[in-house]
CSV table of C-alpha atoms in Angstrom, one decimal:
chain,number,residue,atom,x,y,z
A,1157,GLU,CA,-0.1,0.2,-0.3
A,1158,ILE,CA,2.8,2.7,0.9
A,1159,LEU,CA,4.7,1.7,-2.5
A,1160,SER,CA,1.3,2.4,-4.3
A,1161,ASP,CA,0.7,5.4,-2.7
A,1162,ILE,CA,4.4,6.4,-3.6
A,1163,LEU,CA,4.4,5.6,-7.1
A,1164,GLY,CA,0.6,6.4,-7.8
A,1165,ARG,CA,-0.6,3.3,-9.2
A,1166,PRO,CA,-1.4,0.0,-7.9
A,1167,VAL,CA,1.0,-2.4,-6.8
A,1168,LYS,CA,0.0,-5.9,-6.4
A,1169,TYR,CA,2.0,-8.1,-3.3
A,1170,VAL,CA,2.5,-11.9,-4.0
A,1171,GLU,CA,3.5,-13.8,-1.1
A,1172,ASP,CA,5.7,-16.3,-3.0
A,1173,ILE,CA,9.4,-15.9,-4.7
A,1174,PHE,CA,9.4,-18.1,-7.5
A,1175,GLY,CA,6.9,-20.9,-6.7
A,1176,CYS,CA,3.4,-21.6,-8.8
A,1177,ALA,CA,1.4,-18.7,-7.5
A,1178,ALA,CA,4.6,-16.3,-8.3
A,1179,ARG,CA,5.1,-17.6,-11.9
A,1180,GLU,CA,1.1,-17.6,-12.4
A,1181,GLU,CA,0.6,-13.7,-11.5
A,1182,ILE,CA,3.8,-12.9,-13.8
A,1183,SER,CA,2.5,-14.8,-16.9
A,1184,LYS,CA,-0.8,-12.9,-16.4
A,1185,MET,CA,0.8,-9.4,-16.0
A,1186,LYS,CA,-0.5,-6.8,-18.5
A,1187,LYS,CA,1.7,-3.7,-19.7
A,1188,GLY,CA,1.8,-1.3,-16.9
A,1189,ASP,CA,1.1,-3.9,-14.2
A,1190,ILE,CA,3.6,-3.8,-11.2
A,1191,ILE,CA,4.2,-6.9,-8.8
A,1192,LEU,CA,5.9,-7.2,-5.7
A,1193,LEU,CA,7.2,-10.6,-4.9
A,1194,GLU,CA,8.0,-11.8,-1.4
A,1195,ASN,CA,11.7,-10.8,0.1
A,1196,VAL,CA,14.1,-13.0,-1.6
A,1197,ARG,CA,16.2,-13.2,1.6
A,1198,PHE,CA,13.8,-15.6,3.2
A,1199,TYR,CA,15.2,-18.1,0.2
A,1200,SER,CA,18.1,-20.2,1.9
A,1201,GLU,CA,20.1,-19.8,-1.6
A,1202,GLU,CA,19.9,-16.2,-1.7
A,1203,ILE,CA,22.1,-15.6,1.1
A,1204,LEU,CA,24.9,-17.8,-0.1
A,1205,LYS,CA,27.7,-15.8,-2.1
A,1206,ARG,CA,28.9,-17.3,-5.2
A,1207,GLU,CA,30.1,-16.7,-8.8
A,1208,PRO,CA,27.5,-15.6,-11.2
A,1209,LYS,CA,27.5,-18.7,-13.1
A,1210,ILE,CA,26.7,-20.8,-10.5
A,1211,GLN,CA,24.1,-18.5,-9.1
A,1212,ALA,CA,22.4,-18.5,-12.5
A,1213,LYS,CA,21.5,-22.2,-11.7
A,1214,THR,CA,19.6,-21.7,-8.4
A,1215,HIS,CA,16.0,-22.4,-8.4
A,1216,LEU,CA,15.3,-18.7,-8.3
A,1217,VAL,CA,16.9,-17.8,-11.8
A,1218,ARG,CA,15.9,-20.6,-13.3
A,1219,LYS,CA,12.3,-20.7,-12.5
A,1220,LEU,CA,11.8,-16.8,-13.0
A,1221,SER,CA,14.3,-16.3,-16.0
A,1222,PRO,CA,11.9,-17.7,-18.9
A,1223,LEU,CA,9.1,-15.1,-17.8
A,1224,ILE,CA,11.5,-12.0,-17.8
A,1225,ASP,CA,12.3,-10.0,-20.9
A,1226,TYR,CA,14.9,-7.6,-19.0
A,1227,TYR,CA,16.8,-7.5,-15.5
A,1228,ILE,CA,17.3,-4.2,-13.9
A,1229,ASN,CA,19.4,-3.7,-10.7
A,1230,ASP,CA,19.0,-1.0,-9.0
A,1231,ALA,CA,19.7,-2.1,-5.4
A,1232,PHE,CA,23.2,-0.5,-5.1
A,1233,ALA,CA,23.3,-1.2,-1.3
A,1234,ALA,CA,23.6,-4.7,-1.7
A,1235,ALA,CA,25.8,-4.4,-5.3
A,1236,HIS,CA,28.8,-5.7,-2.8
A,1237,ARG,CA,27.3,-9.1,-2.4
A,1238,SER,CA,27.4,-12.0,-5.0
A,1239,GLN,CA,23.9,-13.3,-4.4
A,1240,ALA,CA,21.5,-15.0,-6.6
A,1241,SER,CA,19.1,-12.3,-7.1
A,1242,LEU,CA,21.9,-9.8,-7.8
A,1243,VAL,CA,24.0,-11.6,-10.1
A,1244,GLY,CA,22.3,-14.7,-11.6
A,1245,PHE,CA,19.5,-13.1,-13.6
A,1246,ALA,CA,22.6,-10.8,-15.2
A,1247,VAL,CA,24.3,-14.4,-16.7
A,1248,LYS,CA,20.9,-15.0,-18.7
A,1249,LEU,CA,19.0,-12.2,-19.6
A,1250,PRO,CA,19.5,-8.7,-21.1
A,1251,SER,CA,20.5,-6.2,-18.3
A,1252,ALA,CA,21.1,-2.8,-17.1
A,1253,ALA,CA,21.8,-0.6,-13.8
A,1254,GLY,CA,18.6,1.0,-12.5
A,1255,ARG,CA,18.8,4.8,-12.0
A,1256,VAL,CA,19.7,5.0,-8.6
A,1257,MET,CA,22.4,2.6,-9.3
A,1258,GLU,CA,23.4,4.7,-12.1
A,1259,ARG,CA,23.8,8.0,-9.8
A,1260,GLU,CA,25.8,6.4,-7.1
A,1261,LEU,CA,28.3,4.8,-9.6
A,1262,LYS,CA,29.0,8.2,-11.2
A,1263,ILE,CA,29.3,10.1,-7.9
A,1264,LEU,CA,31.8,7.6,-6.2
A,1265,TYR,CA,33.7,6.6,-9.1
A,1266,GLY,CA,33.9,10.5,-9.7
A,1267,ALA,CA,35.2,10.9,-6.2
A,1268,LEU,CA,38.3,8.5,-7.1
A,1269,GLU,CA,38.8,9.4,-10.9
A,1270,ASN,CA,37.6,13.0,-11.3
A,1271,VAL,CA,39.0,14.5,-8.1
A,1272,ARG,CA,38.2,18.2,-7.1
A,1273,ARG,CA,41.2,19.6,-4.9
A,1274,PRO,CA,42.0,20.0,-2.5
A,1275,CYS,CA,39.9,16.7,-1.6
A,1276,VAL,CA,39.3,16.0,1.9
A,1277,TYR,CA,38.2,12.5,3.3
A,1278,ILE,CA,36.9,12.0,6.9
A,1279,LEU,CA,37.1,8.7,8.3
A,1280,GLY,CA,35.2,7.6,11.5
A,1281,GLY,CA,32.8,5.2,13.2
A,1282,VAL,CA,33.8,1.8,14.6
A,1283,LYS,CA,34.6,-0.1,11.3
A,1284,VAL,CA,38.1,0.4,11.3
A,1285,ASP,CA,39.3,-2.0,9.0
A,1286,ASP,CA,37.0,-0.5,6.3
A,1287,SER,CA,38.4,2.7,6.7
A,1288,ILE,CA,41.8,1.8,6.4
A,1289,LYS,CA,41.0,0.0,3.1
A,1290,VAL,CA,39.6,3.3,1.8
A,1291,MET,CA,42.6,5.0,3.3
A,1292,GLN,CA,45.1,2.7,1.5
A,1293,ASN,CA,43.4,3.0,-1.9
A,1294,VAL,CA,43.0,6.8,-2.1
A,1295,LEU,CA,46.3,7.6,-0.5
A,1296,LYS,CA,47.7,5.4,-3.2
A,1297,LYS,CA,45.9,6.6,-5.8
A,1298,GLY,CA,47.0,10.3,-4.7
A,1299,SER,CA,42.6,10.7,-4.7
A,1300,ALA,CA,43.1,12.5,-1.1
A,1301,ASP,CA,44.8,15.1,0.0
A,1302,HIS,CA,43.7,15.0,3.7
A,1303,ILE,CA,42.6,12.5,5.7
A,1304,LEU,CA,40.7,13.3,9.0
A,1305,THR,CA,40.2,10.5,11.3
A,1306,THR,CA,37.7,10.3,14.2
A,1307,GLY,CA,35.8,7.9,16.0
A,1308,LEU,CA,37.4,4.3,16.8
A,1309,VAL,CA,39.5,4.9,13.6
A,1310,ALA,CA,41.2,8.1,15.3
A,1311,ASN,CA,41.7,5.8,18.7
A,1312,VAL,CA,43.7,3.3,16.7
A,1313,PHE,CA,45.7,5.8,14.5
A,1314,LEU,CA,46.5,7.8,18.3
A,1315,LYS,CA,47.8,4.4,19.8
A,1316,ALA,CA,50.2,3.8,16.4
A,1317,ALA,CA,51.1,7.2,17.0
A,1318,LYS,CA,52.2,6.0,20.7
A,1319,ILE,CA,49.6,8.2,22.2
A,1320,ASP,CA,48.5,6.6,25.8
A,1321,ILE,CA,44.7,6.4,24.9
A,1322,GLY,CA,44.1,4.2,28.4
A,1323,GLU,CA,43.8,0.8,29.1
A,1324,CYS,CA,39.7,0.6,28.5
A,1325,ASN,CA,40.1,2.3,24.7
A,1326,GLU,CA,42.9,-0.3,24.2
A,1327,LYS,CA,40.9,-3.2,25.5
A,1328,LEU,CA,38.0,-2.2,23.0
A,1329,ILE,CA,40.3,-2.1,20.0
A,1330,LYS,CA,41.3,-5.7,21.2
A,1331,LYS,CA,37.7,-6.9,21.5
A,1332,ARG,CA,36.8,-5.5,18.2
A,1333,GLY,CA,39.6,-7.4,16.5
A,1334,TYR,CA,41.7,-4.2,15.4
A,1335,LYS,CA,44.7,-4.6,17.3
A,1336,ASN,CA,46.6,-5.8,14.4
A,1337,LEU,CA,45.6,-2.7,12.5
A,1338,ILE,CA,47.8,-0.6,14.8
A,1339,LYS,CA,51.0,-1.7,12.8
A,1340,VAL,CA,48.8,-0.9,9.5
A,1341,ALA,CA,48.1,2.4,10.8
A,1342,LYS,CA,51.7,3.3,11.7
A,1343,LYS,CA,53.1,2.5,8.5
A,1344,LEU,CA,50.3,4.7,6.9
A,1345,MET,CA,51.2,7.6,8.9
A,1346,GLU,CA,54.9,7.0,8.5
A,1347,LYS,CA,54.7,7.1,4.7
A,1348,PHE,CA,51.6,9.6,4.6
A,1349,GLU,CA,52.4,12.0,7.6
A,1350,ASP,CA,51.6,15.2,5.8
A,1351,LYS,CA,48.1,13.7,4.6
A,1352,ILE,CA,46.6,11.8,8.0
A,1353,LEU,CA,45.5,14.0,10.7
A,1354,ILE,CA,44.9,12.8,14.3
A,1355,PRO,CA,43.0,14.5,16.9
A,1356,VAL,CA,44.7,17.0,19.2
A,1357,ASP,CA,42.3,16.7,21.8
A,1358,VAL,CA,39.3,14.1,22.8
A,1359,ALA,CA,36.3,14.2,24.9
A,1360,VAL,CA,36.0,11.0,27.6
A,1361,CYS,CA,33.1,10.1,29.8
A,1362,LYS,CA,33.5,10.7,33.0
A,1363,ASP,CA,30.3,10.3,35.6
A,1364,ASP,CA,28.3,10.3,32.1
A,1365,LYS,CA,29.6,13.8,31.5
A,1366,ARG,CA,31.5,15.1,28.6
A,1367,LEU,CA,35.3,15.8,29.6
A,1368,ASP,CA,37.4,17.4,27.0
A,1369,VAL,CA,41.3,16.4,27.5
A,1370,PRO,CA,44.4,17.0,25.3
A,1371,ILE,CA,45.8,13.7,23.8
A,1372,ASP,CA,48.9,13.9,26.0
A,1373,ASP,CA,46.7,13.6,29.2
A,1374,ILE,CA,43.8,10.8,28.4
A,1375,PRO,CA,42.7,9.4,31.5
A,1376,ASP,CA,41.4,5.7,31.8
A,1377,LEU,CA,38.1,6.6,30.6
A,1378,PRO,CA,36.1,5.4,27.4
A,1379,ILE,CA,36.7,7.8,24.3
A,1380,TYR,CA,33.4,9.1,23.0
A,1381,ASP,CA,34.2,12.1,20.8
A,1382,ILE,CA,36.7,14.0,19.2
A,1383,GLY,CA,37.5,17.1,21.3
A,1384,LEU,CA,36.9,20.8,20.8
A,1385,GLU,CA,40.1,22.0,19.1
A,1386,THR,CA,40.2,18.9,17.1
A,1387,MET,CA,37.0,20.3,15.8
A,1388,LYS,CA,38.2,23.6,14.9
A,1389,ILE,CA,41.0,21.9,13.0
A,1390,TYR,CA,39.1,19.8,10.9
A,1391,ALA,CA,36.3,22.2,10.4
A,1392,GLU,CA,38.6,24.4,8.5
A,1393,LYS,CA,40.1,21.7,6.6
A,1394,ILE,CA,36.7,21.0,5.3
A,1395,ARG,CA,35.6,24.3,4.4
A,1396,SER,CA,38.6,25.2,2.3
A,1397,ALA,CA,37.9,21.8,0.4
A,1398,LYS,CA,36.5,21.6,-3.0
A,1399,MET,CA,35.7,17.9,-2.5
A,1400,ILE,CA,34.4,16.1,1.0
A,1401,VAL,CA,33.9,12.4,1.1
A,1402,ALA,CA,32.9,11.2,4.9
A,1403,ASN,CA,31.9,7.9,6.3
A,1404,GLY,CA,31.2,7.1,9.8
A,1405,PRO,CA,30.3,9.5,12.8
A,1406,ALA,CA,33.0,11.1,14.8
A,1407,GLY,CA,31.5,9.8,18.3
A,1408,VAL,CA,28.8,8.5,20.2
A,1409,PHE,CA,26.2,10.8,18.4
A,1410,GLU,CA,23.2,9.0,20.0
A,1411,ASN,CA,24.1,10.6,23.3
A,1412,PRO,CA,23.8,14.5,23.2
A,1413,GLU,CA,26.9,14.7,25.6
A,1414,PHE,CA,29.0,13.4,22.7
A,1415,SER,CA,27.0,14.7,19.4
A,1416,ILE,CA,29.2,17.7,19.1
A,1417,GLY,CA,32.0,16.4,17.0
A,1418,THR,CA,29.7,14.7,14.7
A,1419,GLU,CA,27.2,17.7,14.5
A,1420,ASP,CA,30.3,20.1,14.0
A,1421,LEU,CA,31.7,18.4,11.2
A,1422,LEU,CA,28.3,17.8,9.7
A,1423,ASN,CA,27.6,21.4,9.9
A,1424,ALA,CA,31.2,22.3,8.1
A,1425,ILE,CA,30.4,19.5,5.4
A,1426,SER,CA,26.9,21.2,4.7
A,1427,SER,CA,28.2,24.7,4.6
A,1428,SER,CA,31.3,24.2,2.2
A,1429,ALA,CA,31.3,25.2,-1.1
A,1430,GLY,CA,33.0,21.9,-2.0
A,1431,PHE,CA,31.1,18.9,-3.6
A,1432,SER,CA,30.0,16.6,-0.3
A,1433,ILE,CA,29.5,12.9,-0.5
A,1434,ILE,CA,28.7,11.0,2.6
A,1435,GLY,CA,28.5,7.2,2.9
A,1436,GLY,CA,25.2,5.5,4.1
A,1437,GLY,CA,25.0,4.0,7.8
A,1438,HIS,CA,25.3,5.9,10.9
A,1439,LEU,CA,26.6,9.2,9.3
A,1440,ALA,CA,23.7,9.6,7.0
A,1441,ALA,CA,21.4,8.8,9.8
A,1442,ALA,CA,23.1,11.6,11.8
A,1443,ALA,CA,22.9,14.0,8.8
A,1444,VAL,CA,19.1,13.7,8.7
A,1445,GLN,CA,18.4,13.6,12.5
A,1446,MET,CA,20.6,17.0,12.7
A,1447,GLY,CA,19.0,18.6,9.8
A,1448,PHE,CA,21.8,18.7,7.6
A,1449,GLN,CA,20.9,16.6,4.6
A,1450,ASP,CA,20.0,19.5,2.5
A,1451,GLY,CA,23.2,21.0,2.5
A,1452,ILE,CA,25.1,17.7,1.3
A,1453,ASP,CA,25.0,17.0,-2.3
A,1454,HIS,CA,25.1,13.1,-2.1
A,1455,ILE,CA,24.1,10.9,0.7
A,1456,SER,CA,24.5,7.3,-0.7
A,1457,SER,CA,22.3,4.4,-0.3
A,1458,GLY,CA,25.0,2.0,0.4
A,1459,GLY,CA,27.3,1.7,3.3
A,1460,GLY,CA,28.9,-1.5,2.7
A,1461,ALA,CA,28.9,-1.1,-1.2
A,1462,ALA,CA,30.4,2.7,-0.9
A,1463,ILE,CA,32.9,1.7,1.3
A,1464,SER,CA,34.0,-1.6,-1.0
A,1465,LEU,CA,34.1,1.0,-4.1
A,1466,LEU,CA,36.4,3.5,-2.4
A,1467,ALA,CA,38.4,1.0,-1.1
A,1468,GLY,CA,39.1,-0.2,-4.8
A,1469,GLU,CA,37.2,-3.5,-4.4
A,1470,GLU,CA,35.0,-4.7,-7.4
A,1471,LEU,CA,31.5,-4.8,-6.9
A,1472,PRO,CA,30.1,-8.3,-8.1
A,1473,ALA,CA,26.4,-7.0,-9.0
A,1474,VAL,CA,28.0,-4.2,-11.4
A,1475,LYS,CA,30.5,-6.4,-12.6
A,1476,VAL,CA,28.2,-8.8,-14.1
A,1477,LEU,CA,25.9,-6.1,-15.5
A,1478,CYS,CA,29.3,-5.3,-17.8
A,1479,ASN,CA,29.5,-8.7,-19.1
A,1480,PRO,CA,27.6,-9.2,-22.7
A,1481,ILE,CA,25.3,-12.6,-22.7
């Protein structure tokens, strides 16, 4: 019903994926009809990640392909997954990318290939491995002029810079499985020391309150945000940039005490004259929640897919669309 309201035309829901009910309804369709099938992730073979040629042999693809003229993939957010509904049909049918997929690819590949300088990357959040992959790719390609680290990403780089971040923060890095990335971060800082920025101060949680401290005096308390001085330095870099790519919040923005860093950086991004791109997930949610979405040029619909693309990895669902039948 919601989809029908959005489209302004009837959409029929069929509680089936490729069984008799689904195939019968598809065969009865007339020009202009729209059918919404059941969620493909309820189908066990859909969650298996395999090569497109193998996925083309699944029941889903074999049963539905004879009833389909063209396959259009508009699911950019899932483009990094090699699953049956994403790569199997393109092996058997004339295929193309949808408009959302097209826009995402143009903008994100543009950030890598047609860089507007200076180009600033802001990498934060808790997925340190993803951020380091992006960092390695954009620094190697020369796509980034500055990388501003925030969140748990910043904690790993602070540790790599031999800053005492406190035992509780070191334990969190270890618990997340990122201890081995400290050495990787150190090598990146040694090779690109003029491009990677780490916080000069942080905000820790003391008695449920915010306490800003310089990095040479961090107590053994959880780091929940970047500090006020760091915000000023980062905001200056952002406002002077011609292109900004951001992924991951600066801190625990869900807590009002520690939302300041994320809010300040989003404010700088939205007020910058540079072309701005924000990755999906938590930072996109924060941008909407804090009312900055209208000042940002592109908020990606894909979290993992956007990260994979920026990290220089192939997107299986995109690659298969490029292969002739």
